[in-house]
Coordinates of C-alpha atoms and ligand atoms in Angstrom, one line a residue:
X1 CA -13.7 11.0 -9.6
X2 CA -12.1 13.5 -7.9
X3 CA -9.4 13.6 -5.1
X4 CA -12.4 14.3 -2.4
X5 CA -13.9 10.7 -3.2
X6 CA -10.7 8.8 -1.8
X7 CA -12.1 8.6 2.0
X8 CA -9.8 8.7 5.0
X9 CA -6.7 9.6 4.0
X10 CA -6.4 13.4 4.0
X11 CA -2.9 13.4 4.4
X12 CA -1.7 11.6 1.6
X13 CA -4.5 13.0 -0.6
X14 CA -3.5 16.6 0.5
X15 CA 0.3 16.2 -0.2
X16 CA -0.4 14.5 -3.6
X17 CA -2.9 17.4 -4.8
X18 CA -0.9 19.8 -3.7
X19 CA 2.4 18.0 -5.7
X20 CA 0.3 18.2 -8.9
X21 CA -1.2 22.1 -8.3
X22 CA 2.9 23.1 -8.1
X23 CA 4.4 21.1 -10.5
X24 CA 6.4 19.4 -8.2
X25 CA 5.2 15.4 -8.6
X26 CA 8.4 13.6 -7.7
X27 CA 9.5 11.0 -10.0
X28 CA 8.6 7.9 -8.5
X29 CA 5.9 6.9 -5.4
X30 CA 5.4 4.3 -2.8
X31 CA 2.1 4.3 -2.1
X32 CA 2.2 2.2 1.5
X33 CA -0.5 0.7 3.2
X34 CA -3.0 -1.9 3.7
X35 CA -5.6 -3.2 1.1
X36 CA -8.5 -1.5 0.3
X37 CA -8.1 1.6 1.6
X38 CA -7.6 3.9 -1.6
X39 CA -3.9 3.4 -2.7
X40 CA -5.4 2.2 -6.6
X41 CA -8.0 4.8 -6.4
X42 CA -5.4 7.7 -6.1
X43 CA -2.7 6.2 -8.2
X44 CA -5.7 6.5 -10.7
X45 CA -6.4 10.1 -9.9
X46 CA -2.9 10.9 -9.8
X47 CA -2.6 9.6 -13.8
X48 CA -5.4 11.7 -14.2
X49 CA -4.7 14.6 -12.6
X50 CA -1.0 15.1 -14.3
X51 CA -3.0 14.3 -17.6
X52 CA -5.5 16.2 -17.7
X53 CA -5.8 18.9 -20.4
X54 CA -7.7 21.5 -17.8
X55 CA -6.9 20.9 -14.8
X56 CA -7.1 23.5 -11.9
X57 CA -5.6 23.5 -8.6
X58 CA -4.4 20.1 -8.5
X59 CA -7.5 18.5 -9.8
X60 CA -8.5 16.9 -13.1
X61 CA -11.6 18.3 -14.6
X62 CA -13.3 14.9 -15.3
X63 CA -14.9 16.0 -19.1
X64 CA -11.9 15.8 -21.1
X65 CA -10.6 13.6 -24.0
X66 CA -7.9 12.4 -21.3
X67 CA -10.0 12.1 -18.3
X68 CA -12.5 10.5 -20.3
X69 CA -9.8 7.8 -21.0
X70 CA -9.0 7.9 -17.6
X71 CA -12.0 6.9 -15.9
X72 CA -11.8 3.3 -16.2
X73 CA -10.0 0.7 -14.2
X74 CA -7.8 -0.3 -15.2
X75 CA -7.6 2.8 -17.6
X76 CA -7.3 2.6 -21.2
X77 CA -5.0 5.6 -22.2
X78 CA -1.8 4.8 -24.3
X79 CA 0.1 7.2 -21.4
X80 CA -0.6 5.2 -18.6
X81 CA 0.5 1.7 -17.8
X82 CA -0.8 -0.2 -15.3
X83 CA 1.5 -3.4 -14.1
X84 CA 0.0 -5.9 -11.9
X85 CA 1.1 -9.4 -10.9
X86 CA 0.6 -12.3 -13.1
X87 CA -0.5 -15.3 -10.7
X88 CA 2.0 -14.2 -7.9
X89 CA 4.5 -12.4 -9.2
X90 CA 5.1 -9.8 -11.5
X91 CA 7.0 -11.3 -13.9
X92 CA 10.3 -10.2 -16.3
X93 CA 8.3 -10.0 -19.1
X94 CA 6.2 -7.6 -17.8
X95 CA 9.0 -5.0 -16.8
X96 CA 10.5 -5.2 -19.9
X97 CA 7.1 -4.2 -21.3
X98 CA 7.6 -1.3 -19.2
X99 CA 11.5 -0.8 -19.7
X100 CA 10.4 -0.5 -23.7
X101 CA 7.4 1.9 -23.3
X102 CA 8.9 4.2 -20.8
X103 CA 11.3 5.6 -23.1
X104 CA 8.6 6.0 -25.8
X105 CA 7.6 10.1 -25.8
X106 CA 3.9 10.3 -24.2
X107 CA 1.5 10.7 -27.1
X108 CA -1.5 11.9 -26.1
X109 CA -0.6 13.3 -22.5
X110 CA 2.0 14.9 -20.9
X111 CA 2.9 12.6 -18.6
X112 CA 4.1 8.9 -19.1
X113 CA 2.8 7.3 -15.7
X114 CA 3.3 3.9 -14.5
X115 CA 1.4 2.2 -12.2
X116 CA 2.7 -0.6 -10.4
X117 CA 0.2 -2.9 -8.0
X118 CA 1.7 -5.3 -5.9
X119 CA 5.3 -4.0 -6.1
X120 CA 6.3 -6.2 -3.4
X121 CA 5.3 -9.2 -5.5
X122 CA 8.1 -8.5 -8.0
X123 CA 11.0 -11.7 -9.0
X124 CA 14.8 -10.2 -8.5
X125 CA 14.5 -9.4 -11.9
X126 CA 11.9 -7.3 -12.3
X127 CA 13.1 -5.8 -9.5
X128 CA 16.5 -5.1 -11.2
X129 CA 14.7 -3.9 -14.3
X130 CA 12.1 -1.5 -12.2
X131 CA 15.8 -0.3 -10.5
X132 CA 17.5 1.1 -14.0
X133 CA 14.1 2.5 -14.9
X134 CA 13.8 4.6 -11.5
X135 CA 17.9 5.5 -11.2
X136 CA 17.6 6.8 -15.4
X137 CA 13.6 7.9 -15.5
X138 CA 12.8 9.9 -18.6
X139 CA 11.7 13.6 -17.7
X140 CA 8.0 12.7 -18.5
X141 CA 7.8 9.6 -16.6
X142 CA 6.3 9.4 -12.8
X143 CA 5.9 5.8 -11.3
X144 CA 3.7 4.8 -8.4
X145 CA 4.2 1.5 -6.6
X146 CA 1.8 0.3 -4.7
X147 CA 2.3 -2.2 -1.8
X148 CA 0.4 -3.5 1.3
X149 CA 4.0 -4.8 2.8
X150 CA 6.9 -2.0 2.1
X151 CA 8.9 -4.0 3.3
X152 CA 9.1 -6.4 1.0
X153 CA 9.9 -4.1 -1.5
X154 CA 13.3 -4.1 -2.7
X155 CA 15.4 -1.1 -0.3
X156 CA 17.2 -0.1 -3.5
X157 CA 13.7 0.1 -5.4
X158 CA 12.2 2.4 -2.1
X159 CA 15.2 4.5 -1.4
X160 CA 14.7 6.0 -4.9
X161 CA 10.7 6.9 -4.1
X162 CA 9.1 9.2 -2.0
X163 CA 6.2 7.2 0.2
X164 CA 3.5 8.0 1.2
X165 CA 1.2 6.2 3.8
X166 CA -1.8 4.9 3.5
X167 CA -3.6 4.1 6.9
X168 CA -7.2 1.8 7.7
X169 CA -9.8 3.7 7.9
X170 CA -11.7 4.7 10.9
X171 CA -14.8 2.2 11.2
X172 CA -17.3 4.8 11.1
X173 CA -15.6 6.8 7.8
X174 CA -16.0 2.9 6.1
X175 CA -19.6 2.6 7.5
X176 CA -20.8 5.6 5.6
X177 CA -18.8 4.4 2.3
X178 CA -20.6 1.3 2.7
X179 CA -24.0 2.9 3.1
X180 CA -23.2 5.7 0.7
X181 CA -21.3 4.1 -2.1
X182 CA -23.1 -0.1 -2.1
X183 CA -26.2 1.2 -0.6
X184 CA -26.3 -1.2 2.7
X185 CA -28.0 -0.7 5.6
X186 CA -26.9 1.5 8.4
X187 CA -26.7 -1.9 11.1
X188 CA -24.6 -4.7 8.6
X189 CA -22.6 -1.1 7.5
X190 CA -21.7 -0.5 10.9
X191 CA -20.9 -4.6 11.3
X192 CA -18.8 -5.1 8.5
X193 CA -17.0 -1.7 8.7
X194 CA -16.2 -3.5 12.8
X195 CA -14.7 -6.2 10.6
X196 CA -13.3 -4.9 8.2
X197 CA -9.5 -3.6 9.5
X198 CA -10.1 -0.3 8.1
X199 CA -10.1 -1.7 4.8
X200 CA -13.0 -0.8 2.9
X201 CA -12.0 -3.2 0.2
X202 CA -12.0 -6.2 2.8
X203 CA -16.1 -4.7 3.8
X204 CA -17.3 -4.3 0.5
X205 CA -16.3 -8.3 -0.2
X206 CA -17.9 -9.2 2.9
X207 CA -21.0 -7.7 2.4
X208 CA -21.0 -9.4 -1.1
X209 CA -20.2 -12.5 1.1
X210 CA -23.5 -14.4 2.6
X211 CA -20.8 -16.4 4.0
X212 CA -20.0 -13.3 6.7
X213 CA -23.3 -13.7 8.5
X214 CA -23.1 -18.0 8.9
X215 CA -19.4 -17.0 10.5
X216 CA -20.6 -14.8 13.0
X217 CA -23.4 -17.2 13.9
X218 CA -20.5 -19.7 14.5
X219 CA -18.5 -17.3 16.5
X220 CA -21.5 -16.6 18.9
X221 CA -22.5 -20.7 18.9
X222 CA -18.6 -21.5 19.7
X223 CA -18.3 -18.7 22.8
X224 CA -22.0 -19.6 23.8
X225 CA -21.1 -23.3 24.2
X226 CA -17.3 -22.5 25.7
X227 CA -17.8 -23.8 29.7
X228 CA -19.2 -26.8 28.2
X229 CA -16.4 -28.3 25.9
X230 CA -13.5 -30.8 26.7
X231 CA -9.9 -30.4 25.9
X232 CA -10.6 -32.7 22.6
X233 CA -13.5 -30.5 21.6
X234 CA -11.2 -27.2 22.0
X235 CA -8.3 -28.5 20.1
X236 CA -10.0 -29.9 17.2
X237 CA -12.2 -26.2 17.2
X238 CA -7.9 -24.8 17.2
X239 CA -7.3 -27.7 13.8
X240 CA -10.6 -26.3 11.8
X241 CA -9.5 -22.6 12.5
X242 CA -6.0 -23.5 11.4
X243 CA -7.3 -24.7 8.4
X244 CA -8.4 -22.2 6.7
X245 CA -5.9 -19.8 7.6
X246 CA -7.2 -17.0 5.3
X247 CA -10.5 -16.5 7.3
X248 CA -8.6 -16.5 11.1
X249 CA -8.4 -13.1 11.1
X250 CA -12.1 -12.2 10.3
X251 CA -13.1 -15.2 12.8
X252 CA -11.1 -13.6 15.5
X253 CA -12.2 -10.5 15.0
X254 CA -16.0 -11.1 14.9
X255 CA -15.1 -13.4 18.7
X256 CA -13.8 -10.2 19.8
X257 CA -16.8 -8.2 18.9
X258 CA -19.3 -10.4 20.2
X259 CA -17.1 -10.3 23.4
X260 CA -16.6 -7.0 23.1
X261 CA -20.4 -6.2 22.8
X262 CA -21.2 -8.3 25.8
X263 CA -18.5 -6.8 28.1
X264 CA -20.3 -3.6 27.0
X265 CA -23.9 -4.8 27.7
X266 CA -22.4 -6.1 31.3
X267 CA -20.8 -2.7 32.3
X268 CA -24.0 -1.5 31.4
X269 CA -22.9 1.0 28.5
X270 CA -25.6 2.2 26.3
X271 CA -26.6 0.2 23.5
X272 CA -25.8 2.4 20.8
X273 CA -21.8 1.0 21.3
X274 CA -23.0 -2.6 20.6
X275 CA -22.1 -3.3 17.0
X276 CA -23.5 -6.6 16.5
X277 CA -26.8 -4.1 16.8
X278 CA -29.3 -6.5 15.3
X279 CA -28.1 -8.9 18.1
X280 CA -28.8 -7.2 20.8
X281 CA -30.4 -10.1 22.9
X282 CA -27.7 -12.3 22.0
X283 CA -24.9 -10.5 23.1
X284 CA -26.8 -9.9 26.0
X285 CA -26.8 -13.9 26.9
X286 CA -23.1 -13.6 26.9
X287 CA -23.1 -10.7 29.3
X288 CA -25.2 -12.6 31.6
X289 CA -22.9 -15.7 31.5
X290 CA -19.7 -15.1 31.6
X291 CA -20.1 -11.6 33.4
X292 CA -17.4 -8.1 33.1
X293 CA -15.0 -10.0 34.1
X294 CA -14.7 -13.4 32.5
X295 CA -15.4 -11.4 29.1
X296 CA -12.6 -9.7 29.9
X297 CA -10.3 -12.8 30.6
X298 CA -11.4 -14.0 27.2
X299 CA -10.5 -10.4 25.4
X300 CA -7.1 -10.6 27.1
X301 CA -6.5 -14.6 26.0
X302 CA -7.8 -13.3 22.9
X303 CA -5.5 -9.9 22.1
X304 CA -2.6 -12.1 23.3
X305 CA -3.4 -14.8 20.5
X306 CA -3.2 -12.1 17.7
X307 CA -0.3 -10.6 19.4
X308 CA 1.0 -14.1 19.1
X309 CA 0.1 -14.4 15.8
X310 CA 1.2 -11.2 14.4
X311 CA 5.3 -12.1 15.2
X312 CA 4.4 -15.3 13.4
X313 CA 4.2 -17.6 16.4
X314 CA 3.6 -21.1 15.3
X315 CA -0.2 -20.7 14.5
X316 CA -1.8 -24.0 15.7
X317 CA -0.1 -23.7 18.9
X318 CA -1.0 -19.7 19.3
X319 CA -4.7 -21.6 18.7
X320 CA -4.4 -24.2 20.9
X321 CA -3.3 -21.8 23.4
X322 CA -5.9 -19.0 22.9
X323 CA -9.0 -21.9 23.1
X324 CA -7.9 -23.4 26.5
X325 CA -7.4 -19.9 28.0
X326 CA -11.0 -18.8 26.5
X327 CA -12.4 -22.0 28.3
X328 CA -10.6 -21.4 31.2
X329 CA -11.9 -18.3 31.3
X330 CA -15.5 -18.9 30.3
X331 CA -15.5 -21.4 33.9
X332 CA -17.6 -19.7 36.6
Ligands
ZN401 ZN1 -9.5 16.6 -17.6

C-alpha cells in the first residue's frame, strides 16, 4: 500500500503525506467522513508511514520489518493500537487499555499510534478517558479518530484534533475501483458505484450482495405498476419500506435511477448516461409511460421525501407521503 491507492481524496491524502515528509504530524486526527471511502485505509498508511524505518518523502517503503507488520488489517505491530467498538460502543475497558499502553515507550517504532474507529460510538467515559490522553499525549504518541458523524463526537474530544475530511467519491472514480480492485464488470461497476453514496465500502457489499439485483427488479416492478395501485396498495408498499429501515436508502436511490434513466431516455439523451445500462429496454417502457414530465413529478416527490427524511421527519409519514405523490404523478 501506498498513499496513491487511497482513491478520491487528494486533499486529505496530500496534507497527510506532506505532514509526515516535514515532521510536522499533529498529535491527534479526526478523520471525518462517510463509510467506506478510505478513512481506515489512510489511518493504516499513516501508522505506517511514521513507522517506517526508510521512508522517503512522506511515504513508507513497503519492505521493511515495520511495514511488513503493518500491512495487515487490523495490523499486528506492538506500536500501533487499533480501538474499535465492542457491540456498539467502545467501551471503558477498552480506553483504559489505551490509557495504560500509551505511556509505555514505543518498542519497535518510533511512533506510538492509536487508531480509534467509530469515535463517535464512545460511552461518557471513554470519552473522558480518550480526553486526559489527548490534553497530556506522550511526545511519541499520534491518535487518529475516525468517525462517519463528527458530530457526535465529544466537542472537548474534537477541539483538541485537527480534522480532516473525507468526502464520497465521485461515481465514476468508485466504478473503476470496482472494476480494478474486485474485478466486476464495467455495466454492474458503473450500477453499484450509481448506488453506492460515494462509498466504495457500501459498492463492494453490494456487489457481494445477490440481493442488489432482486431490489432493483422490485423498484422497476413497483414504478412500472404505479397508475394502477389504490391508496391501500400504496400505503402498505410505505409499511414494507418502513420496515426495513436499513435498505430505504439503497431502495430510494435505485427508484431514482430508474426514473432518472427514463427521464433521460424521454429527453432523448444518448444512451451512454443511462446507468441501469443492461436495462436499456426497460427504462425505456418507463419513458414511454409516464413521459419527461411525469418522471419528473416523481423525481421532485421523490428528492422531497429524502429531503424529508434527512431532518428526521417522521419516516412512515415522509413514506406515505412520497408513494401517493409518485401515484399522483404516474396518472396520465
Ligand atoms: Zn518501511
Amino acid at each position: 500500500m501506498t498513499w496513491s491507492a487511497i482513491r478520491g481524496q487528494r486533499l486529505a491524502v496530500d496534507l497527510l503525506r506532506r505532514a509526515v515528509a516535514g515532521g510536522r504530524v499533529a498529535h491527534a486526527y479526526l478523520f471525518a467522513g462517510p463509510p467506506g471511502v478510505g478513512k481506515r485505509l489512510a489511518a493504516a498508511e499513516l501508522a505506517r508511514s511514521l513507522n517506517c524505518l526508510a521512508s522517503e518523502a512522506g511515504e513508507a517503503c513497503g519492505a521493511c520489518r515495520s511495514c511488513l507488520k503493518l500491512a495487515a488489517d487490523p495490523p499486528v505491530h506492538p506500536d500501533v493500537i487499533v480501538v474499535e467498538p465492542d457491540g456498539r460502543l467502545i467501551k471503558t475497558e477498552q480506553m483504559r487499555r489505551v490509557q495504560n499502553e500509551v505511556y509505555a515507550r514505543p518498542t519497535e517504532g518510533r511512533f506510538k499510534v492509536v487508531i480509534i474507529d467509530g469515535a463517535e460510538r464512545m460511552n461518557a467515559e471513554s470519552g473522558n478517558r480518550l480526553l486526559k490522553v489527548l490534553e497530556e499525549p506522550p511526545a511519541y504518541a499520534r491518535f487518529v479518530l475516525l468517525t462517519t458523524n463528527a458530530a457526535g463526537v465529544l466537542p472537548t474530544i474534537v477541539s483538541r484534533c485537527q480534522i480532516v475530511h473525507f468526502s464520497p467519491l465521485p461515481p465514476e472514480e468508485v466504478a473503476a475501483v470496482l472494476q480494478e480492485k474486485a474485478g466486476i464488470g464495467a455495466e454492474e461497476a458503473c450500477l453499484f458505484a450509481s448506488l453506492s453514496g460515494g462509498s466504495v465500502g457500501a459498492a463492494l457489499a453490494m456487489a457481494a450482495s445477490p440481493e442488489v439485483g432482486r431490489r432493483r427488479d422490485e423498484a422497476f416492478d413497483l414504478l412500472l405498476g404505479l397508475g394502477e395501485m389504490d391508496d391501500a396498495a400504496l400505503l402498505e408498499q410505505a409499511a414494507a419500506w418502513e420496515k426495513e429501515k436499513e435498505l430505504l436508502e439503497e431502495r430510494l436511490e435505485m427508484t431514482a435511477l430508474w426514473l432518472r434513466d427514463a427521464l433521460l431516455l424521454a429527453r432523448e439523451a444518448p444512451e451512454r448516461l443511462v446507468v441501469n445500462a443492461d436495462r436499456i429496454a426497460d427504462a425505456r417502457r418507463l419513458a414511454r409511460r409516464y413521459g419527461g414530465p411525469g418522471l419528473m413529478a416523481m423525481l421532485e416527490s421523490l428528492a422531497a421525501a429524502r429531503g424529508a427524511l434527512l431532518r428526521n421527519a417522521n419516516t412512515r409519514l415522509a413514506l406515505d407521503v412520497l408513494l401517493l405523490d409518485l401515484h399522483s404523478a404516474a396518472q396520465p
